Coordinates of C-alpha atoms in Angstrom, one line a residue:
X26 CA 0.3 34.4 -9.8
X27 CA 2.4 31.2 -10.0
X28 CA 5.3 30.8 -7.6
X29 CA 8.9 31.1 -8.6
X30 CA 9.3 27.3 -8.4
X31 CA 6.3 26.8 -10.7
X32 CA 7.6 29.4 -13.2
X33 CA 11.1 27.8 -13.1
X34 CA 9.7 24.4 -13.7
X35 CA 7.6 25.6 -16.6
X36 CA 10.6 27.2 -18.2
X37 CA 12.8 24.1 -17.7
X38 CA 10.1 21.7 -19.0
X39 CA 9.5 24.0 -22.0
X40 CA 13.2 24.0 -22.8
X41 CA 13.4 20.2 -22.4
X42 CA 10.6 19.6 -24.9
X43 CA 11.8 22.2 -27.4
X44 CA 15.4 21.0 -27.3
X45 CA 14.3 17.4 -27.4
X46 CA 12.1 18.1 -30.4
X47 CA 15.2 19.5 -32.1
X48 CA 17.3 16.5 -31.0
X49 CA 14.8 14.1 -32.4
X50 CA 15.9 15.1 -35.9
X51 CA 19.6 14.5 -35.3
X52 CA 19.5 10.7 -36.1
X53 CA 17.7 11.3 -39.3
X54 CA 18.9 14.6 -40.6
X55 CA 21.8 13.2 -42.7
X56 CA 19.8 10.4 -44.3
X57 CA 16.8 12.7 -44.9
X58 CA 19.0 15.3 -46.5
X59 CA 20.3 12.8 -49.0
X60 CA 16.9 11.3 -49.5
X61 CA 15.4 14.6 -50.7
X62 CA 18.3 15.2 -53.1
X63 CA 20.3 17.6 -51.0
X64 CA 23.9 17.4 -49.8
X65 CA 26.1 18.1 -46.8
X66 CA 26.7 21.7 -47.6
X67 CA 22.9 22.2 -48.2
X68 CA 22.2 20.9 -44.7
X69 CA 25.0 23.1 -43.3
X70 CA 23.5 26.2 -45.0
X71 CA 20.0 25.5 -43.5
X72 CA 21.5 25.1 -40.0
X73 CA 23.6 28.2 -40.5
X74 CA 20.5 30.2 -41.4
X75 CA 18.7 28.9 -38.3
X76 CA 21.7 30.0 -36.1
X77 CA 21.7 33.4 -37.8
X78 CA 18.2 33.9 -36.6
X79 CA 19.4 33.3 -33.1
X80 CA 22.1 35.9 -33.6
X81 CA 19.7 38.4 -35.1
X82 CA 16.7 37.9 -32.8
X83 CA 18.4 36.9 -29.5
X84 CA 19.1 40.5 -28.4
X85 CA 15.6 41.5 -29.6
X86 CA 13.9 38.7 -27.6
X87 CA 15.9 40.0 -24.6
X88 CA 14.4 43.5 -25.1
X89 CA 11.0 41.9 -25.5
X90 CA 11.4 40.2 -22.1
X91 CA 11.9 43.6 -20.6
X92 CA 8.9 44.9 -22.5
X93 CA 6.2 42.2 -22.3
X94 CA 7.6 39.7 -19.8
X95 CA 9.0 36.1 -19.8
X96 CA 5.6 34.3 -20.3
X97 CA 4.6 36.4 -23.4
X98 CA 8.0 35.9 -25.0
X99 CA 7.9 32.1 -24.4
X100 CA 4.4 31.8 -25.9
X101 CA 5.3 33.8 -29.0
X102 CA 8.5 32.0 -29.5
X103 CA 6.8 28.6 -29.2
X104 CA 4.1 29.6 -31.7
X105 CA 6.7 30.6 -34.4
X106 CA 8.7 27.5 -33.7
X107 CA 5.6 25.3 -34.1
X108 CA 4.8 26.9 -37.4
X109 CA 8.4 26.4 -38.6
X110 CA 8.6 22.7 -37.5
X111 CA 5.2 21.9 -39.1
X112 CA 6.2 23.6 -42.4
X113 CA 9.4 21.6 -42.4
X114 CA 7.6 18.3 -41.9
X115 CA 5.1 19.0 -44.7
X116 CA 7.8 20.0 -47.1
X117 CA 9.9 17.0 -46.3
X118 CA 7.0 14.7 -46.9
X119 CA 6.3 16.3 -50.3
X120 CA 9.9 16.2 -51.4
X121 CA 10.2 12.5 -50.6
X122 CA 7.0 11.6 -52.4
X123 CA 7.8 13.4 -55.7
X124 CA 10.9 14.8 -57.3
X125 CA 11.2 18.6 -56.9
X126 CA 13.8 21.1 -58.1
X127 CA 16.7 21.3 -55.7
X128 CA 16.3 25.1 -55.3
X129 CA 12.7 24.7 -54.3
X130 CA 13.4 22.1 -51.6
X131 CA 16.3 24.1 -50.3
X132 CA 14.3 27.3 -50.2
X133 CA 11.4 25.7 -48.4
X134 CA 13.8 24.1 -45.8
X135 CA 15.5 27.5 -45.4
X136 CA 12.3 29.2 -44.7
X137 CA 10.7 26.6 -42.3
X138 CA 13.6 24.9 -40.5
X139 CA 16.0 27.9 -41.0
X140 CA 14.1 31.2 -40.5
X141 CA 10.8 30.3 -38.7
X142 CA 12.1 27.6 -36.4
X143 CA 15.3 29.6 -35.7
X144 CA 13.4 32.7 -34.7
X145 CA 11.0 30.8 -32.4
X146 CA 13.7 28.7 -30.9
X147 CA 15.7 31.7 -30.0
X148 CA 13.1 32.9 -27.5
X149 CA 13.4 29.9 -25.2
X150 CA 17.0 30.2 -23.9
X151 CA 16.6 34.0 -23.6
X152 CA 13.5 33.7 -21.5
X153 CA 15.0 30.9 -19.4
X154 CA 18.3 32.5 -18.8
X155 CA 16.8 35.9 -17.9
X156 CA 14.4 34.4 -15.3
X157 CA 17.0 32.1 -13.8
X158 CA 19.5 34.9 -13.5
X159 CA 17.0 37.2 -11.9
X160 CA 15.9 34.6 -9.3
X161 CA 19.4 33.5 -8.1
X162 CA 22.1 35.4 -6.2
X163 CA 25.8 34.8 -5.9
X164 CA 28.2 32.6 -8.0
X165 CA 27.2 29.3 -6.3
X166 CA 23.5 29.8 -6.6
X167 CA 23.8 31.2 -10.1
X168 CA 26.0 28.3 -11.3
X169 CA 23.4 25.8 -9.8
X170 CA 20.6 27.6 -11.7
X171 CA 22.5 27.7 -15.0
X172 CA 23.6 24.1 -14.4
X173 CA 19.9 23.1 -14.1
X174 CA 19.2 24.7 -17.4
X175 CA 22.2 23.1 -18.9
X176 CA 21.2 19.8 -17.4
X177 CA 17.9 20.1 -19.2
X178 CA 19.7 20.6 -22.4
X179 CA 21.8 17.5 -21.6
X180 CA 18.7 15.4 -20.9
X181 CA 17.2 16.6 -24.2
X182 CA 20.3 15.2 -25.9
X183 CA 19.4 11.8 -24.4
X184 CA 15.7 12.0 -24.9
X185 CA 15.6 13.7 -28.3
X186 CA 17.9 11.4 -30.2
X187 CA 16.6 8.3 -28.4
X188 CA 13.0 9.1 -29.4
X189 CA 14.2 10.0 -32.8
X190 CA 16.1 6.8 -33.3
X191 CA 13.2 4.7 -32.0
X192 CA 10.7 6.6 -34.1
X193 CA 12.9 6.1 -37.2
X194 CA 12.4 2.4 -36.8
X195 CA 8.7 3.0 -37.8
X196 CA 9.7 5.3 -40.6
X197 CA 12.6 7.6 -41.4
X198 CA 10.2 10.6 -41.5
X199 CA 8.3 9.9 -38.3
X200 CA 10.7 12.0 -36.1
X201 CA 10.2 14.9 -38.5
X202 CA 6.4 14.7 -38.0
X203 CA 6.6 14.2 -34.3
X204 CA 8.7 17.4 -33.7
X205 CA 6.0 20.0 -34.4
X206 CA 3.5 17.9 -32.3
X207 CA 5.7 18.2 -29.3
X208 CA 6.5 21.9 -29.7
X209 CA 2.8 22.6 -30.3
X210 CA 1.7 20.7 -27.2
X211 CA 4.2 22.7 -25.2
X212 CA 2.8 25.9 -26.6
X213 CA -0.7 25.1 -25.6
X214 CA 0.4 24.1 -22.0
X215 CA 2.5 27.2 -21.5
X216 CA -0.3 29.5 -22.9
X217 CA -2.8 28.0 -20.5
X218 CA -0.6 28.6 -17.5
X219 CA -0.9 32.0 -15.7
X220 CA 1.9 34.5 -16.3
X221 CA 4.3 35.2 -13.5
X222 CA 4.5 38.6 -12.0
X223 CA 6.6 40.9 -14.2
X224 CA 9.7 42.3 -12.6
X225 CA 10.2 46.1 -12.9
X226 CA 13.5 46.9 -14.5
X227 CA 14.9 50.4 -14.4
X228 CA 15.9 52.0 -17.7
X229 CA 19.6 51.6 -18.6
X230 CA 21.8 52.2 -21.6
X231 CA 21.7 49.4 -24.0
X232 CA 24.3 46.7 -23.2
X233 CA 26.8 46.5 -26.1
X234 CA 28.6 43.4 -27.2
X235 CA 31.9 45.2 -26.5
X236 CA 31.1 45.8 -22.9
X237 CA 34.3 45.0 -21.0
X238 CA 32.5 43.2 -18.3
X239 CA 30.9 40.6 -20.6
X240 CA 33.3 40.5 -23.6
X241 CA 35.8 38.0 -22.1
X242 CA 32.9 35.5 -21.5
X243 CA 31.6 36.1 -25.0
X244 CA 35.0 35.6 -26.6
X245 CA 35.8 32.4 -24.7
X246 CA 32.3 31.0 -25.3
X247 CA 32.4 31.9 -29.0
X248 CA 35.7 30.0 -29.5
X249 CA 34.5 27.0 -27.6
X250 CA 31.1 26.7 -29.3
X251 CA 32.6 27.2 -32.7
X252 CA 34.6 24.1 -32.2
X253 CA 31.5 22.2 -31.2
X254 CA 29.6 23.5 -34.2
X255 CA 32.4 22.2 -36.6
X256 CA 31.9 18.7 -35.3
X257 CA 28.2 18.5 -34.5
X258 CA 27.0 19.2 -38.1
X259 CA 29.2 16.4 -39.5
X260 CA 28.6 13.8 -36.8
X261 CA 26.0 11.8 -38.8
X262 CA 28.2 11.9 -42.0
X263 CA 31.3 10.9 -39.9
X264 CA 29.5 7.9 -38.4
X265 CA 28.1 6.8 -41.7
X266 CA 31.2 7.1 -43.7
X267 CA 33.9 6.1 -41.2
X268 CA 31.9 3.0 -40.0
X269 CA 30.4 2.2 -43.4
X270 CA 26.8 2.1 -42.2
X271 CA 23.4 2.3 -44.0
X272 CA 21.0 5.1 -43.5
X273 CA 19.0 3.2 -40.8
X274 CA 22.1 2.0 -39.1
X275 CA 23.5 5.5 -39.0
X276 CA 20.3 6.8 -37.4
X277 CA 20.6 4.1 -34.7
X278 CA 24.3 4.8 -34.0
X279 CA 23.8 8.6 -33.8
X280 CA 20.9 8.0 -31.4
X281 CA 23.2 6.0 -29.1
X282 CA 25.9 8.7 -29.4
X283 CA 23.3 11.3 -28.5
X284 CA 22.5 9.3 -25.3
X285 CA 26.1 9.1 -24.4
X286 CA 26.7 12.8 -25.0
X287 CA 23.5 13.8 -23.1
X288 CA 24.4 11.8 -20.1
X289 CA 27.8 13.3 -19.8
X290 CA 26.5 16.8 -20.4
X291 CA 23.6 16.6 -18.0
X292 CA 25.4 14.9 -15.1
X293 CA 28.4 17.2 -15.3
X294 CA 26.3 20.3 -15.2
X295 CA 23.9 19.2 -12.5
X296 CA 26.4 17.3 -10.2
X297 CA 30.0 18.3 -10.9
X298 CA 30.0 22.0 -12.1
X299 CA 28.5 23.5 -8.9
X300 CA 31.2 21.7 -6.8
X301 CA 34.2 22.9 -8.8
X302 CA 36.2 25.6 -6.8
X303 CA 37.3 28.7 -8.6
X304 CA 34.0 30.0 -9.9
X305 CA 33.0 30.6 -13.6
X306 CA 36.6 31.2 -14.8
X307 CA 37.8 27.8 -13.5
X308 CA 34.8 26.1 -15.0
X309 CA 35.5 27.5 -18.5
X310 CA 39.2 26.8 -18.4
X311 CA 38.9 23.2 -17.0
X312 CA 35.9 22.4 -19.2
X313 CA 37.6 23.7 -22.4
X314 CA 40.7 21.6 -21.8
X315 CA 38.6 18.5 -21.0
X316 CA 36.7 19.0 -24.3
X317 CA 40.0 19.4 -26.1
X318 CA 41.1 16.0 -24.8
X319 CA 37.9 14.5 -26.0
X320 CA 38.4 15.8 -29.5
X321 CA 41.9 14.5 -29.5
X322 CA 40.6 11.0 -28.7
X323 CA 37.9 11.3 -31.4
X324 CA 40.7 12.0 -34.0
X325 CA 42.1 8.5 -33.5
X326 CA 38.7 6.8 -33.1
X327 CA 38.1 4.3 -35.9
X328 CA 35.6 2.1 -34.0
X329 CA 32.4 2.9 -32.1
X330 CA 34.0 1.6 -28.9
X331 CA 36.5 4.4 -29.0
X332 CA 34.2 7.1 -30.6
X333 CA 31.5 6.9 -27.9
X334 CA 33.9 7.5 -24.9
X335 CA 35.5 10.4 -26.9
X336 CA 32.1 12.0 -27.3
X337 CA 31.3 11.5 -23.6
X338 CA 34.6 13.3 -22.6
X339 CA 33.7 16.2 -25.0
X340 CA 30.3 16.4 -23.4
X341 CA 31.7 16.4 -19.9
X342 CA 34.1 19.2 -20.8
X343 CA 31.2 21.3 -22.2
X344 CA 29.1 20.4 -19.2
X345 CA 31.7 22.2 -17.0
X346 CA 32.3 25.2 -19.3
X347 CA 28.7 26.1 -20.2
X348 CA 27.5 26.9 -16.6
X349 CA 30.6 29.0 -16.2
X350 CA 29.9 30.9 -19.4
X351 CA 26.2 31.6 -18.5
X352 CA 26.6 32.2 -14.8
X353 CA 29.7 34.3 -15.1
X354 CA 28.3 36.7 -17.7
X355 CA 25.1 37.3 -15.7
X356 CA 27.0 37.9 -12.5
X357 CA 29.2 40.7 -13.8
X358 CA 26.2 42.9 -14.9
X359 CA 23.4 44.6 -13.0
X360 CA 20.0 42.7 -12.5
X361 CA 18.4 45.2 -14.8
X362 CA 20.8 43.9 -17.6
X363 CA 20.0 40.2 -17.2
X364 CA 17.7 40.1 -20.2
X365 CA 20.1 42.0 -22.4
X366 CA 23.1 39.7 -21.4
X367 CA 20.9 36.6 -21.9
X368 CA 20.2 37.8 -25.5
X369 CA 23.9 38.3 -26.0
X370 CA 24.8 34.9 -24.7
X371 CA 22.3 33.2 -27.0
X372 CA 23.4 35.3 -29.9
X373 CA 27.0 34.4 -29.4
X374 CA 26.2 30.7 -29.5
X375 CA 24.1 31.3 -32.6
X376 CA 26.9 33.2 -34.3
X377 CA 29.2 30.2 -34.0
X378 CA 26.5 28.1 -35.7
X379 CA 26.3 30.6 -38.5
X380 CA 30.0 30.0 -39.3
X381 CA 30.4 26.4 -37.9
X382 CA 28.1 24.3 -40.0
X383 CA 29.2 25.5 -43.4
X384 CA 32.8 25.6 -42.3
X385 CA 32.6 22.1 -40.7
X386 CA 30.8 20.6 -43.8
X387 CA 33.4 22.2 -46.1
X388 CA 36.3 21.0 -44.0
X389 CA 34.8 17.5 -43.9
X390 CA 34.6 17.5 -47.7
X391 CA 38.4 18.1 -47.7
X392 CA 39.4 15.7 -44.9
X393 CA 37.2 13.9 -42.4
X394 CA 39.6 14.7 -39.6
X395 CA 39.8 18.4 -40.3
X396 CA 36.7 19.5 -38.3
X397 CA 37.7 17.5 -35.3
X398 CA 41.3 18.9 -35.3
X399 CA 39.9 22.4 -35.6
X400 CA 37.6 21.8 -32.7
X401 CA 40.4 20.6 -30.5
X402 CA 42.5 23.6 -31.2
X403 CA 39.6 26.0 -30.7
X404 CA 38.9 24.4 -27.3
X405 CA 42.5 25.1 -26.2
X406 CA 42.2 28.7 -27.4
X407 CA 39.0 29.1 -25.3
X408 CA 40.8 27.9 -22.2
X409 CA 43.7 30.4 -22.8
X410 CA 41.2 33.3 -23.4
X411 CA 39.3 32.5 -20.2
X412 CA 42.5 32.1 -18.1
X413 CA 43.9 35.4 -19.4
X414 CA 40.9 37.7 -19.5
X415 CA 38.0 36.5 -17.3
X416 CA 38.2 38.0 -13.8
X417 CA 37.4 35.9 -10.7
X418 CA 33.8 36.3 -9.4
X419 CA 33.0 36.2 -5.7
X420 CA 31.0 33.1 -4.7

């Protein structure tokens, strides 16, 4: 059986590759969407469907972790994600080469990038959060473990867009074709590794979303992530329209922005978050307020020199809040409930991305500042919710 360190490394590397593969598409999603004859709302709908899969299957993957173990869930999730990413790449290539009915392209994108990739992707954070929670004790150690997972997400925000932006130089569709290759390679590597020893978990009543121990974390997290979802989906369009850039220029700028965001997100989670006194509640409150300040700066940003620092401030705020969200919720439940709460944490994030992309795209169509203003207000609300309802957790 592999050691705990080996299993942790496997989970973190798997998450890094899968998140990076998703991030590779960020610089080219907006241009590719328009290239195949779709619009902002269409892209928002596909991303919403993908997030809906996280909501619908996150809790189910949590139950599967209890039933078949972390390794089996990770392999199955990566397999489905690979199929979805490959299907999306094939359909994109076909849609670019010949004119197809809009409904056909949108339906194919919805099935491959929305449903299949969304279902597969949902398994990764559930498996990782469950294992990390089960192998760390106390608020400090749990925050460090969750911070490591969050740092991997942050690194992927650097690696993914950077690779995507560089690959786009060789062709706008190259990142789309590289994504399934990376996910598939990870699938093979994980499948070949021996499975860790399964942890026996006593039978308990199913953990409900309204459980008073977890609900405050879910409420604060949902509010904060909804604000992020409003802005994330329109970032490419915002950069292209506000700065007056071409498709290729937009891909390059968004790639640079992804690097800035990822650096702030990763460093804050890995270095700063474990050292903040006050535990998970303080992390959520402080992080949400820092993110709100970043959104406020983005509202007045009319040049890249102002927009990039604003994005880094937002990333730093999220880098504080996210470990508090993940660590706090897993600390207030029993060890036997870690898989269930991991599913709920992932599903809550997914729920915000069911609402956020369509809402963000719609608001952007009305006014390009509306999604950013909304995100700033929601971040303040998240801080208030956490301060008022999240109880301190002993370190």
